[in-house]
Coordinates of C-alpha atoms in Angstrom, one line a residue:
M1 CA 26.8 116.4 135.4
P2 CA 29.4 117.8 133.2
E3 CA 29.7 117.1 129.8
P4 CA 32.8 114.5 128.9
G5 CA 34.3 117.6 126.7
Q6 CA 34.2 119.5 129.7
A7 CA 35.8 117.2 132.0
S8 CA 38.6 116.5 129.9
R9 CA 39.0 120.5 129.9
S10 CA 39.0 119.9 133.1
S11 CA 41.2 116.9 133.5
R12 CA 43.6 118.9 131.1
R13 CA 43.4 122.2 133.0
L14 CA 44.5 120.6 136.1
L15 CA 47.0 118.6 134.4
V16 CA 48.7 121.9 132.7
A17 CA 48.2 123.9 136.4
L18 CA 50.3 120.7 138.5
L19 CA 52.7 120.3 135.9
L20 CA 53.5 124.6 136.0
S21 CA 53.6 124.6 139.7
L22 CA 55.7 121.4 139.7
A23 CA 58.0 123.2 137.0
S24 CA 58.2 126.2 139.2
A25 CA 59.3 124.6 142.6
A26 CA 61.5 122.8 141.0
A27 CA 63.1 126.0 139.6
V28 CA 63.5 127.5 142.7
L29 CA 64.7 124.8 144.4
A30 CA 67.8 125.2 141.9
L31 CA 67.9 128.8 142.2
H32 CA 69.0 127.6 145.5
Q33 CA 71.6 126.1 145.0
T34 CA 73.5 129.1 143.6
R35 CA 75.4 131.8 145.7
F36 CA 73.3 134.6 145.6
F37 CA 70.0 132.4 146.7
R38 CA 72.2 131.2 149.3
L39 CA 72.2 134.1 150.5
L40 CA 69.1 135.6 150.0
D41 CA 67.9 132.4 152.2
L42 CA 70.5 133.2 155.2
K43 CA 69.5 136.9 155.3
A44 CA 65.5 136.4 155.2
Y45 CA 66.2 133.5 158.1
D46 CA 68.8 136.5 160.1
L47 CA 65.3 139.0 159.6
Q48 CA 63.2 136.2 161.8
Y49 CA 65.4 137.2 164.6
L50 CA 64.7 140.7 163.8
A51 CA 60.5 140.3 164.1
R52 CA 61.1 138.4 167.6
G53 CA 63.5 140.6 169.0
P54 CA 65.8 139.9 172.2
R55 CA 65.0 137.7 174.9
P56 CA 66.1 137.7 178.4
V57 CA 68.7 135.7 179.5
A58 CA 69.5 134.3 183.3
N59 CA 71.8 131.2 182.8
P60 CA 74.4 132.0 181.9
V61 CA 76.8 134.6 182.6
L62 CA 79.7 136.5 180.9
L63 CA 83.0 137.1 182.3
M64 CA 84.6 140.0 180.3
V65 CA 87.9 140.8 179.9
D66 CA 86.8 144.3 178.1
Q67 CA 88.3 147.7 177.8
K68 CA 87.8 148.6 181.8
S69 CA 90.1 145.5 182.3
L70 CA 92.8 146.1 180.2
D71 CA 93.1 149.5 180.8
R72 CA 93.0 148.2 185.2
Y73 CA 95.5 145.6 184.5
P74 CA 98.5 146.5 182.1
E75 CA 100.3 143.1 181.1
P76 CA 100.2 141.7 178.1
L77 CA 97.1 139.0 177.9
I78 CA 99.7 136.5 177.6
F79 CA 101.2 136.5 181.2
W80 CA 97.1 137.1 182.3
H81 CA 97.4 133.7 184.2
P82 CA 96.5 135.2 187.8
Y83 CA 93.7 137.0 187.2
Y84 CA 92.1 134.0 185.7
A85 CA 93.0 132.0 188.8
E86 CA 91.4 134.2 190.7
A87 CA 88.2 134.8 189.2
I88 CA 88.0 131.1 188.8
R89 CA 88.7 130.2 193.1
A90 CA 86.1 133.3 193.4
A91 CA 83.4 131.9 191.4
A92 CA 84.3 128.5 192.7
R93 CA 83.4 130.3 196.4
S94 CA 80.4 132.4 195.3
G95 CA 78.4 128.9 194.1
A96 CA 78.9 129.4 190.4
K97 CA 78.1 125.4 189.2
V98 CA 80.5 125.6 185.6
F99 CA 83.2 127.5 185.0
G100 CA 83.9 127.7 181.4
L101 CA 87.5 129.2 180.0
D102 CA 87.1 130.7 176.3
V103 CA 90.8 132.0 176.4
F104 CA 93.3 129.9 173.8
F105 CA 97.2 129.7 175.4
A106 CA 98.9 128.9 172.5
I107 CA 103.0 128.5 174.5
P108 CA 103.4 127.7 177.8
V109 CA 104.6 130.9 179.4
G110 CA 107.1 129.1 182.0
Q111 CA 110.3 130.8 180.6
W112 CA 108.9 134.5 181.5
E113 CA 107.1 134.0 184.3
K114 CA 107.9 130.9 185.9
D115 CA 104.8 130.2 188.3
H116 CA 102.3 131.6 185.8
D117 CA 101.3 128.1 184.6
R118 CA 101.6 126.3 187.6
M119 CA 99.0 128.8 189.3
L120 CA 96.5 128.4 186.5
A121 CA 96.3 124.5 186.3
Q122 CA 96.5 124.6 190.2
A123 CA 93.6 126.9 190.8
V124 CA 91.8 124.4 187.7
V125 CA 92.7 121.4 190.0
E126 CA 91.4 122.7 193.6
T127 CA 88.0 124.0 192.0
S128 CA 87.1 120.8 189.9
T129 CA 85.4 119.3 192.8
V130 CA 83.1 122.0 193.5
M131 CA 83.1 123.6 190.0
P132 CA 84.8 121.8 186.4
V133 CA 86.5 124.0 184.5
V134 CA 85.8 123.5 180.8
C135 CA 88.9 124.5 179.2
G136 CA 88.6 126.3 175.4
F137 CA 91.3 124.9 172.7
V138 CA 91.7 126.4 169.3
S139 CA 92.3 123.8 166.4
G140 CA 94.9 124.8 164.3
G141 CA 95.8 127.9 167.3
S142 CA 99.4 126.4 167.7
N143 CA 101.9 124.8 164.5
R144 CA 103.1 122.4 167.3
Q145 CA 99.7 121.6 169.0
H146 CA 101.1 117.6 169.4
D147 CA 103.5 118.6 171.6
W148 CA 101.4 120.3 174.6
T149 CA 103.4 121.0 177.3
V150 CA 101.0 123.7 179.1
P151 CA 100.0 122.2 182.4
L152 CA 96.7 123.3 182.2
Y153 CA 95.6 122.0 179.1
L154 CA 97.2 118.1 180.3
F155 CA 94.9 118.6 183.2
A156 CA 91.6 119.3 181.2
S157 CA 92.6 116.6 179.0
A158 CA 93.0 113.9 181.1
S159 CA 89.8 115.1 183.1
G160 CA 86.9 115.3 180.2
L161 CA 87.4 119.3 180.6
I162 CA 88.5 120.3 177.5
A163 CA 86.2 121.8 174.4
S164 CA 86.7 123.0 171.1
A165 CA 86.0 126.9 170.8
H166 CA 85.9 126.5 166.6
L167 CA 82.6 128.2 165.3
S168 CA 81.2 127.4 162.5
V169 CA 80.8 129.9 159.9
D170 CA 78.6 130.2 157.0
P171 CA 78.8 130.9 153.6
D172 CA 78.8 135.0 154.6
D173 CA 80.8 134.7 157.5
F174 CA 78.5 134.7 159.7
I175 CA 77.7 132.5 162.7
R176 CA 73.9 131.1 162.5
R177 CA 74.9 127.3 163.5
Q178 CA 77.9 125.4 166.0
Q179 CA 79.0 121.7 164.7
L180 CA 78.8 120.2 168.3
L181 CA 81.0 117.6 167.8
E182 CA 84.0 117.6 165.8
D183 CA 87.2 115.6 165.3
G184 CA 89.7 116.1 167.5
A185 CA 93.1 117.9 167.2
G186 CA 95.7 119.5 169.6
P187 CA 95.4 118.2 172.9
V188 CA 92.2 115.8 171.9
E189 CA 92.1 112.6 170.2
G190 CA 88.9 111.5 168.6
R191 CA 85.6 113.2 169.0
V192 CA 85.2 116.2 170.6
R193 CA 82.7 118.5 171.6
S194 CA 82.3 122.2 171.5
L195 CA 82.5 124.4 174.3
G196 CA 78.6 125.3 174.3
L197 CA 78.1 121.8 174.4
R198 CA 80.8 121.2 177.2
L199 CA 79.4 123.4 179.7
A200 CA 75.6 122.3 179.3
E201 CA 77.1 119.0 179.8
K202 CA 78.7 119.8 182.8
F203 CA 75.6 121.5 183.8
V204 CA 73.3 119.1 183.9
G205 CA 75.7 116.4 185.2
Q206 CA 74.9 114.4 182.2
D207 CA 77.4 113.8 178.6
V208 CA 75.7 113.4 175.1
H209 CA 75.0 110.0 173.0
V210 CA 74.9 109.8 169.7
A211 CA 72.0 107.2 168.8
G212 CA 71.5 106.4 165.3
D213 CA 71.7 109.6 163.2
G214 CA 70.5 111.7 166.5
L215 CA 72.0 113.1 169.3
Y216 CA 70.6 113.0 172.4
L217 CA 71.0 114.9 175.7
G218 CA 69.3 112.6 178.4
E219 CA 66.1 112.3 176.2
E220 CA 66.0 115.3 174.6
R221 CA 67.1 115.2 170.8
I222 CA 69.3 118.1 169.7
P223 CA 68.4 118.7 166.6
G224 CA 70.6 119.2 163.6
Y225 CA 73.4 116.3 164.1
S226 CA 72.4 114.6 161.1
S227 CA 72.7 117.7 159.1
G228 CA 76.1 118.5 160.7
A229 CA 75.1 121.2 163.1
M230 CA 72.7 122.9 165.6
V231 CA 71.3 125.8 164.7
I232 CA 72.2 128.9 167.4
N233 CA 68.8 130.5 168.6
Y234 CA 70.0 133.8 170.1
A235 CA 68.7 135.5 172.9
G236 CA 69.9 139.3 171.6
P237 CA 72.5 141.0 169.9
A238 CA 75.7 141.4 171.6
A239 CA 75.5 142.0 175.2
T240 CA 72.2 140.4 175.6
I241 CA 74.0 137.3 177.9
P242 CA 74.5 138.9 180.9
H243 CA 78.0 140.2 181.4
V244 CA 80.2 141.2 184.5
S245 CA 83.6 142.8 184.0
L246 CA 86.6 140.7 184.9
A247 CA 87.9 144.2 186.8
D248 CA 84.8 144.5 188.6
F249 CA 84.6 140.9 189.5
L250 CA 87.7 140.8 191.2
D251 CA 87.5 143.9 192.4
A252 CA 84.4 142.9 194.8
A253 CA 86.2 139.7 195.1
R254 CA 89.3 141.1 196.7
A255 CA 86.7 143.5 198.8
G256 CA 84.8 139.8 200.2
D257 CA 81.7 141.3 198.9
D258 CA 80.5 137.5 198.7
A259 CA 77.1 138.8 198.3
R260 CA 77.6 140.4 194.9
L261 CA 79.9 137.5 193.4
R262 CA 76.8 134.8 194.8
A263 CA 74.2 137.5 192.7
W264 CA 76.4 137.5 189.4
V265 CA 77.6 133.9 189.9
A266 CA 75.6 131.6 191.9
G267 CA 74.1 128.2 191.0
K268 CA 75.3 129.7 186.9
I269 CA 77.3 128.6 184.3
V270 CA 80.3 131.3 184.2
L271 CA 82.2 132.0 180.8
L272 CA 85.4 134.3 180.8
G273 CA 86.4 135.8 177.8
I274 CA 87.6 138.4 175.3
D275 CA 85.2 141.4 174.5
T276 CA 87.0 144.4 173.0
I277 CA 86.0 146.4 170.0
T278 CA 89.8 145.3 168.1
S279 CA 89.6 141.6 169.1
E280 CA 89.5 139.2 166.8
D281 CA 87.1 137.0 168.5
R282 CA 83.8 139.1 167.4
H283 CA 81.6 137.8 164.9
A284 CA 78.0 138.5 163.0
T285 CA 75.4 137.1 164.0
P286 CA 71.3 137.6 162.6
F287 CA 71.3 140.7 164.3
Y288 CA 74.4 142.2 162.7
T289 CA 71.8 143.6 160.3
L290 CA 70.3 145.4 162.3
A291 CA 72.8 147.5 163.7
P292 CA 76.3 147.0 161.3
G293 CA 79.6 147.5 162.5
L294 CA 82.6 146.3 164.4
R295 CA 79.7 147.1 167.9
A296 CA 77.5 144.5 166.2
N297 CA 79.5 141.9 165.9
T298 CA 79.0 139.6 168.8
A299 CA 81.6 138.3 171.3
G300 CA 82.9 134.5 170.8
V301 CA 82.6 134.2 174.2
E302 CA 78.9 135.2 174.1
I303 CA 78.5 133.1 171.4
Q304 CA 79.1 130.0 173.3
A305 CA 77.4 131.0 175.7
N306 CA 73.8 131.2 173.4
I307 CA 74.6 127.9 172.1
A308 CA 74.8 126.8 175.7
N309 CA 71.7 128.3 176.7
T310 CA 69.7 127.2 173.6
I311 CA 71.2 123.5 174.7
L312 CA 69.7 124.2 178.7
S313 CA 66.7 126.0 177.6
R314 CA 66.0 123.7 175.2
A315 CA 64.7 126.1 173.0
F316 CA 65.9 124.1 169.5
L317 CA 65.2 125.5 166.5
R318 CA 64.2 122.4 164.0
E319 CA 64.0 122.7 160.8
P320 CA 62.2 120.2 158.4
P321 CA 63.2 117.3 156.7
P322 CA 63.9 117.7 152.9
W323 CA 60.9 116.1 151.6
A324 CA 58.7 119.0 153.9
A325 CA 60.7 121.5 153.2
M326 CA 60.4 120.4 148.7
A327 CA 56.6 119.7 149.9
L328 CA 56.4 123.1 150.8
V329 CA 57.8 124.7 148.2
W330 CA 55.9 122.8 145.8
L331 CA 52.8 124.0 147.9
A332 CA 53.8 127.8 148.0
A333 CA 54.1 127.1 143.7
C334 CA 50.4 126.1 143.8
G335 CA 49.5 129.1 145.5
G336 CA 51.1 131.1 142.8
V337 CA 49.1 129.0 139.8
A338 CA 46.0 129.2 141.3
V339 CA 45.9 132.9 141.9
S340 CA 47.4 133.7 138.1
W341 CA 45.2 131.1 137.2
R342 CA 42.1 132.6 137.7
L343 CA 43.0 135.7 137.9
R344 CA 44.1 138.7 135.4
P345 CA 47.5 140.1 136.6
G346 CA 45.6 143.3 137.6
R347 CA 43.4 141.7 139.9
G348 CA 45.8 138.8 140.9
L349 CA 48.8 140.8 142.2
P350 CA 46.9 142.5 145.2
V351 CA 46.0 138.7 146.3
L352 CA 49.3 137.5 145.5
L353 CA 50.9 140.2 147.5
L354 CA 48.5 139.1 151.0
L355 CA 50.0 135.7 150.2
A356 CA 53.3 136.5 150.6
A357 CA 52.9 138.2 153.7
A358 CA 50.8 135.3 155.0
V359 CA 53.2 133.3 154.2
L360 CA 55.7 135.5 155.7
L361 CA 53.5 136.0 159.1
I362 CA 53.5 131.9 158.9
T363 CA 56.8 131.3 158.7
H364 CA 57.4 133.6 161.8
L365 CA 55.0 131.8 164.1
A366 CA 56.6 128.9 162.9
F367 CA 59.9 130.1 164.2
R368 CA 59.3 131.4 167.6
S369 CA 57.5 127.8 168.0
G370 CA 60.7 126.5 166.9
V371 CA 60.3 125.9 163.3
V372 CA 62.7 126.7 161.0
L373 CA 60.7 127.4 157.4
S374 CA 62.2 129.2 154.3
P375 CA 60.8 132.3 153.7
S376 CA 62.3 133.0 150.7
R377 CA 61.9 130.2 149.1
L378 CA 57.9 130.1 149.6
V379 CA 57.8 133.8 148.1
L380 CA 59.8 133.5 145.3
A381 CA 58.2 129.8 144.7
L382 CA 54.8 131.8 144.8
G383 CA 56.4 134.5 142.9
V384 CA 58.3 132.2 140.2
A385 CA 55.2 130.1 139.6
A386 CA 52.4 133.8 139.0
V387 CA 55.5 134.3 136.7
V388 CA 55.1 131.4 134.6
T389 CA 51.6 130.6 135.0
S390 CA 50.9 134.4 133.4
G391 CA 53.4 133.8 130.9
Y392 CA 51.8 131.1 129.8
R393 CA 48.6 132.4 129.9
L394 CA 49.6 134.9 127.9
E395 CA 51.3 132.8 125.5
N396 CA 47.9 130.5 125.4
R397 CA 45.6 133.0 124.9
R398 CA 48.2 134.6 121.9
A399 CA 47.6 131.4 120.4
F400 CA 44.0 131.2 121.1
F401 CA 43.6 134.7 119.5
E402 CA 45.9 134.0 116.5
R403 CA 43.9 130.7 115.6
A404 CA 41.1 132.2 115.7
F405 CA 41.8 134.9 113.8
S406 CA 43.4 132.8 111.7
I407 CA 40.0 131.0 111.8
F408 CA 37.6 134.5 110.8
V409 CA 40.1 136.4 108.3
G410 CA 42.4 133.6 107.1
R411 CA 45.5 132.3 107.5
R412 CA 46.8 134.6 105.2
A413 CA 45.5 137.7 106.8
A414 CA 46.2 136.9 110.1
R415 CA 49.8 136.4 108.7
S416 CA 49.9 139.3 106.9
L417 CA 48.8 141.2 110.0
A418 CA 51.2 139.7 112.3
E419 CA 54.2 140.5 110.2
A420 CA 52.7 143.7 109.4
D421 CA 52.6 144.0 113.5
H422 CA 49.7 146.8 113.3
I423 CA 46.2 147.3 112.0
S424 CA 45.4 149.0 108.5
V425 CA 43.0 149.9 106.0
A426 CA 45.6 150.7 103.0
P427 CA 45.5 149.9 99.9
G428 CA 45.3 146.1 98.9
A429 CA 47.4 144.3 96.3
R430 CA 46.5 142.6 92.7
C431 CA 47.4 139.3 92.0
E432 CA 46.1 135.9 90.1
V433 CA 44.2 133.2 92.2
T434 CA 41.2 130.9 91.8
V435 CA 38.2 131.4 93.4
L436 CA 36.1 128.9 93.9
F437 CA 32.7 129.3 95.3
S438 CA 30.8 126.1 96.7
D439 CA 26.8 125.9 97.6
I440 CA 24.1 123.5 99.2
R441 CA 21.5 122.2 96.8
A442 CA 18.1 122.8 97.6
F443 CA 19.2 124.2 101.2
T444 CA 16.4 126.9 101.3
S445 CA 13.6 123.7 101.7
F446 CA 16.0 121.8 104.4
C447 CA 15.7 124.5 106.3
D448 CA 12.1 125.0 106.3
Q449 CA 11.7 121.4 107.0
K450 CA 14.2 121.5 110.2
E451 CA 14.7 123.2 113.5
P452 CA 16.9 125.6 113.8
S453 CA 19.4 123.6 116.0
V454 CA 19.7 120.8 113.5
V455 CA 20.0 123.1 110.7
V456 CA 23.3 124.7 112.3
H457 CA 24.7 121.1 113.8
E458 CA 24.3 120.0 110.5
L459 CA 25.8 123.2 108.5
N460 CA 28.6 123.0 110.6
L461 CA 29.0 119.4 110.4
Y462 CA 29.4 120.4 106.6
F463 CA 31.6 123.6 106.5
T464 CA 33.9 121.3 109.1
R465 CA 34.5 118.6 106.4
M466 CA 34.6 121.3 103.4
V467 CA 37.1 123.3 105.1
E468 CA 39.5 120.4 105.7
I469 CA 39.2 119.1 102.0
I470 CA 40.6 123.0 100.8
V471 CA 42.5 123.4 103.3
K472 CA 43.9 119.8 102.2
H473 CA 44.6 121.6 99.2
G474 CA 46.7 124.5 100.2
G475 CA 43.5 126.7 99.7
E476 CA 42.0 129.9 102.0
V477 CA 38.7 130.1 103.3
N478 CA 37.8 134.1 102.8
K479 CA 34.4 133.5 104.0
F480 CA 31.1 131.7 104.4
L481 CA 28.0 133.0 102.3
G482 CA 24.8 131.7 104.1
D483 CA 25.1 127.8 102.9
G484 CA 28.4 128.9 100.3
I485 CA 32.4 129.3 100.9
L486 CA 34.2 131.7 99.4
A487 CA 37.5 129.9 99.0
V488 CA 41.0 131.1 97.2
F489 CA 44.4 129.4 95.7
S490 CA 47.4 131.5 95.1
D491 CA 51.1 131.2 94.9
L492 CA 51.3 133.0 98.6
D493 CA 49.1 129.8 100.0
T494 CA 51.6 127.9 102.2
G495 CA 53.8 124.9 100.0
S496 CA 52.5 126.3 96.8
V497 CA 54.6 125.6 93.6
P498 CA 53.7 129.1 90.9
G499 CA 51.3 128.5 88.8
D500 CA 50.0 125.6 90.3
H501 CA 46.7 127.5 92.1
P502 CA 44.5 125.9 89.6
V503 CA 45.0 122.3 89.3
R504 CA 45.0 122.6 93.4
A505 CA 41.6 124.6 92.9
V506 CA 39.9 122.4 90.4
D507 CA 41.0 119.0 92.8
C508 CA 39.9 120.4 95.7
G509 CA 36.6 121.0 93.8
F510 CA 36.2 117.8 92.3
E511 CA 36.5 116.4 96.1
M512 CA 34.0 118.6 97.5
V513 CA 31.2 117.7 94.9
R514 CA 32.1 114.2 95.3
T515 CA 32.2 114.1 99.0
A516 CA 29.1 111.5 100.4
G517 CA 27.4 113.0 102.9
R518 CA 23.6 114.9 103.5
F519 CA 23.8 117.9 101.0
R520 CA 24.9 118.2 97.8
T521 CA 27.8 120.4 96.7
G522 CA 27.7 122.9 93.5
V523 CA 31.1 124.5 92.8
G524 CA 32.5 127.6 90.2
L525 CA 35.9 128.5 89.6
H526 CA 37.6 131.0 87.8
T527 CA 41.0 131.7 87.6
G528 CA 41.9 136.0 86.8
E529 CA 43.4 138.9 88.3
V530 CA 41.6 140.3 91.9
I531 CA 42.4 142.6 94.7
M532 CA 43.1 141.7 98.0
G533 CA 43.3 143.6 101.0
N534 CA 41.3 144.8 104.0
V535 CA 38.5 146.5 103.9
G536 CA 35.9 148.6 106.4
S537 CA 36.9 150.6 109.1
L538 CA 39.2 150.2 112.0
D539 CA 36.5 149.8 113.9
K540 CA 35.3 146.5 111.7
L541 CA 37.7 145.4 109.4
E542 CA 37.4 142.0 106.6
N543 CA 39.8 141.0 104.5
T544 CA 38.4 140.2 100.8
V545 CA 39.1 139.6 97.5
L546 CA 37.6 142.1 95.0
G547 CA 36.9 142.3 91.2
A548 CA 35.5 140.6 88.4
T549 CA 37.1 137.7 89.1
V550 CA 35.4 137.2 91.9
N551 CA 32.1 137.7 89.9
V552 CA 32.4 135.3 87.6
A553 CA 33.0 132.3 89.6
S554 CA 30.5 133.2 91.5
R555 CA 28.1 133.3 88.4
L556 CA 29.4 129.6 87.6
E557 CA 28.4 128.2 90.2
S558 CA 25.2 129.4 89.9
L559 CA 25.0 128.1 86.6
N560 CA 25.4 124.7 87.7
K561 CA 21.9 124.7 88.0
T562 CA 21.4 125.3 84.4
F563 CA 23.8 123.1 82.7
G564 CA 22.5 119.8 85.1
T565 CA 26.2 120.4 86.7
Q566 CA 28.1 120.0 90.0
M567 CA 31.6 121.5 89.0
L568 CA 31.6 124.6 86.0
V569 CA 35.2 125.5 85.6
S570 CA 35.7 128.5 83.0
E571 CA 38.3 128.2 80.1
A572 CA 40.7 131.0 82.4
T573 CA 40.8 128.5 85.1
A574 CA 41.0 125.3 82.4
R575 CA 43.5 126.3 79.9
R576 CA 45.8 126.6 83.4
L577 CA 45.9 123.0 83.5
P578 CA 48.8 121.7 82.7
G579 CA 49.0 117.5 81.9
S580 CA 45.0 118.7 82.2
I581 CA 42.3 116.6 83.2
P582 CA 40.1 115.4 80.9
M583 CA 37.2 118.0 80.8
S584 CA 34.0 118.1 78.7
D585 CA 33.6 121.7 77.0
L586 CA 29.8 123.2 77.8
G587 CA 30.0 125.8 75.1
P588 CA 29.8 129.3 75.5
T589 CA 27.2 131.0 78.1
E590 CA 26.9 134.4 79.0
V591 CA 27.9 135.4 82.5
R592 CA 26.8 138.3 84.0
G593 CA 29.3 140.7 85.1
A594 CA 32.0 139.0 82.6
A595 CA 32.1 141.4 79.1
A596 CA 32.3 138.6 76.8
A597 CA 30.4 135.4 76.3
T598 CA 32.3 132.6 78.8
R599 CA 33.3 129.1 77.6
V600 CA 32.3 127.0 80.4
F601 CA 33.9 123.8 81.0
T602 CA 33.0 120.5 83.4
P603 CA 35.2 117.4 84.4
T604 CA 34.2 114.6 82.2
V605 CA 33.7 112.2 85.0
L606 CA 31.2 114.5 86.2
A607 CA 29.5 115.7 82.7
P608 CA 25.8 115.2 82.7
G609 CA 25.5 111.4 81.0
A610 CA 28.4 109.8 82.7
H611 CA 28.6 106.4 83.2
E612 CA 28.4 105.9 86.6
S613 CA 31.4 103.4 86.5
E614 CA 33.2 107.0 85.1
V615 CA 32.6 108.7 87.8
G616 CA 34.4 108.3 91.0
A617 CA 38.0 110.1 90.8
L618 CA 39.9 112.3 88.4
P619 CA 41.9 110.4 85.8
P620 CA 45.7 110.7 86.4
A621 CA 46.9 114.5 84.7
R622 CA 48.9 113.8 81.8
S623 CA 50.8 116.3 79.7
G624 CA 49.3 118.5 77.0
P625 CA 46.3 120.8 76.7
P626 CA 42.9 120.2 78.1
V627 CA 41.0 117.8 76.3
A628 CA 37.5 119.4 75.2
S629 CA 34.8 117.4 74.0
S630 CA 31.1 119.2 72.8

């Protein structure tokens, strides 16, 4: 079983990983609200079609007013009513099941060609019993749509054979989805069907109905109604849907070539529309990316055929509900977090690339099965999570090493190196400090009597408490010397007041020796000039303090045994105590390393023979020089 500390760390890491994944997923979802990433998402969606490629289509079939037809018949298109009427009759005669007229008639032409409007309307009426003719109109195509007098639309509207040829456009002007029901305009009031939907309805002999927030054709639910539009499952690029030139179709009809006509249209939906390079009714679809240019645009009539084919073949592309889409983004983010958390960037990058490839493969397989997932969102979530996690780890590692470096060399040295931004063995600096040496009494005998693990454990507990005291008083632990500590107090300490380091050092030493615990502590303090700097080589450096001041402080700590005290303070330190603490003067003594005899002091409350009631805390400081007594 894991130790409590390990379990706590694991739980903390799991929580951090969870927060990183959630933050990354939220960032990706927010990014996808911007125009750039919405367009990126659309382009990534287009690539699914290109990877899948075109698919064969048997129904519908297109009758194209193409360049060949324009060359054959010289009249302006506004007067082509006789040709359309002839094509409608020929299609009905040849067994076409439904006919779609994707040609917009903005105004009646009777004032120029008396019989044209009647001729076309009559063809639609005559064939309606064997082949309904669905007439497409464009909302906004005329300024007087509420004053329709075109006979064709009057009959079509009354017979339920009129539909909107309007196409839904994405932000990048591509056609990828279609509004199947929209508000009526022109000759139609209320909800009007799109041309592709109406053709499919007439082909199966059943109208769609709305139930709840769904649109149904029989028992089949057409996805996309609740979100506003059905995704068009394009069979392929322009000219994928079978098509016949109107000129060739009329030639076969006039020649009585019924077999050829039946081969083209029998049992199918026939859509008649305009398809020329110069036509305004050409649009970019997902396959436009394959070969951009005018010829890559798809005629509006072929887009309507793709809408009808999507419905008839039940080849619907379903988008997951919003909660599922967000969950997938979060799962992808979890993958990025997991990889970057477990592996270093050099090793993690190939794994991330493999995961990205797996995401692309999975989303494409889902697309082929009829589910539209967003590859750009998932790959972006993977990448963002990896970057965020790597940044967190780097920052965490930087903070860890900064803390570790501060522990080993001291905060002042770590801060100095961070500011210098390089490691050097350049000459140090001279400054006045108060040096504190501490040592554990009878530690050698303790080591001889205890197991190593007990010794190390107790020593670590002791050092932890002592370092806390030193840090509390603003000092810097310079190094550990076996069971001893070398600490330095100076004006460079954080939050220090110039010249207050002797007071802080004395207060610190007093608290150290009075702290209850397994060990008894001895302390020596001396104030003077030292050299501070990095000593060693570029292979191993140590930040240290050098000079006689350090030696004197060390000797004073050792003299505690001679005087029977716990804390000795040099005269240089005692004389720098403003509003001083009462001290007992123990007289001059020879200190090895000092040029002359050094006068030493100990706090009166710690002096040998002091009453127990006097020993507890240093008396309040008062102004004037230290009080010395022999």
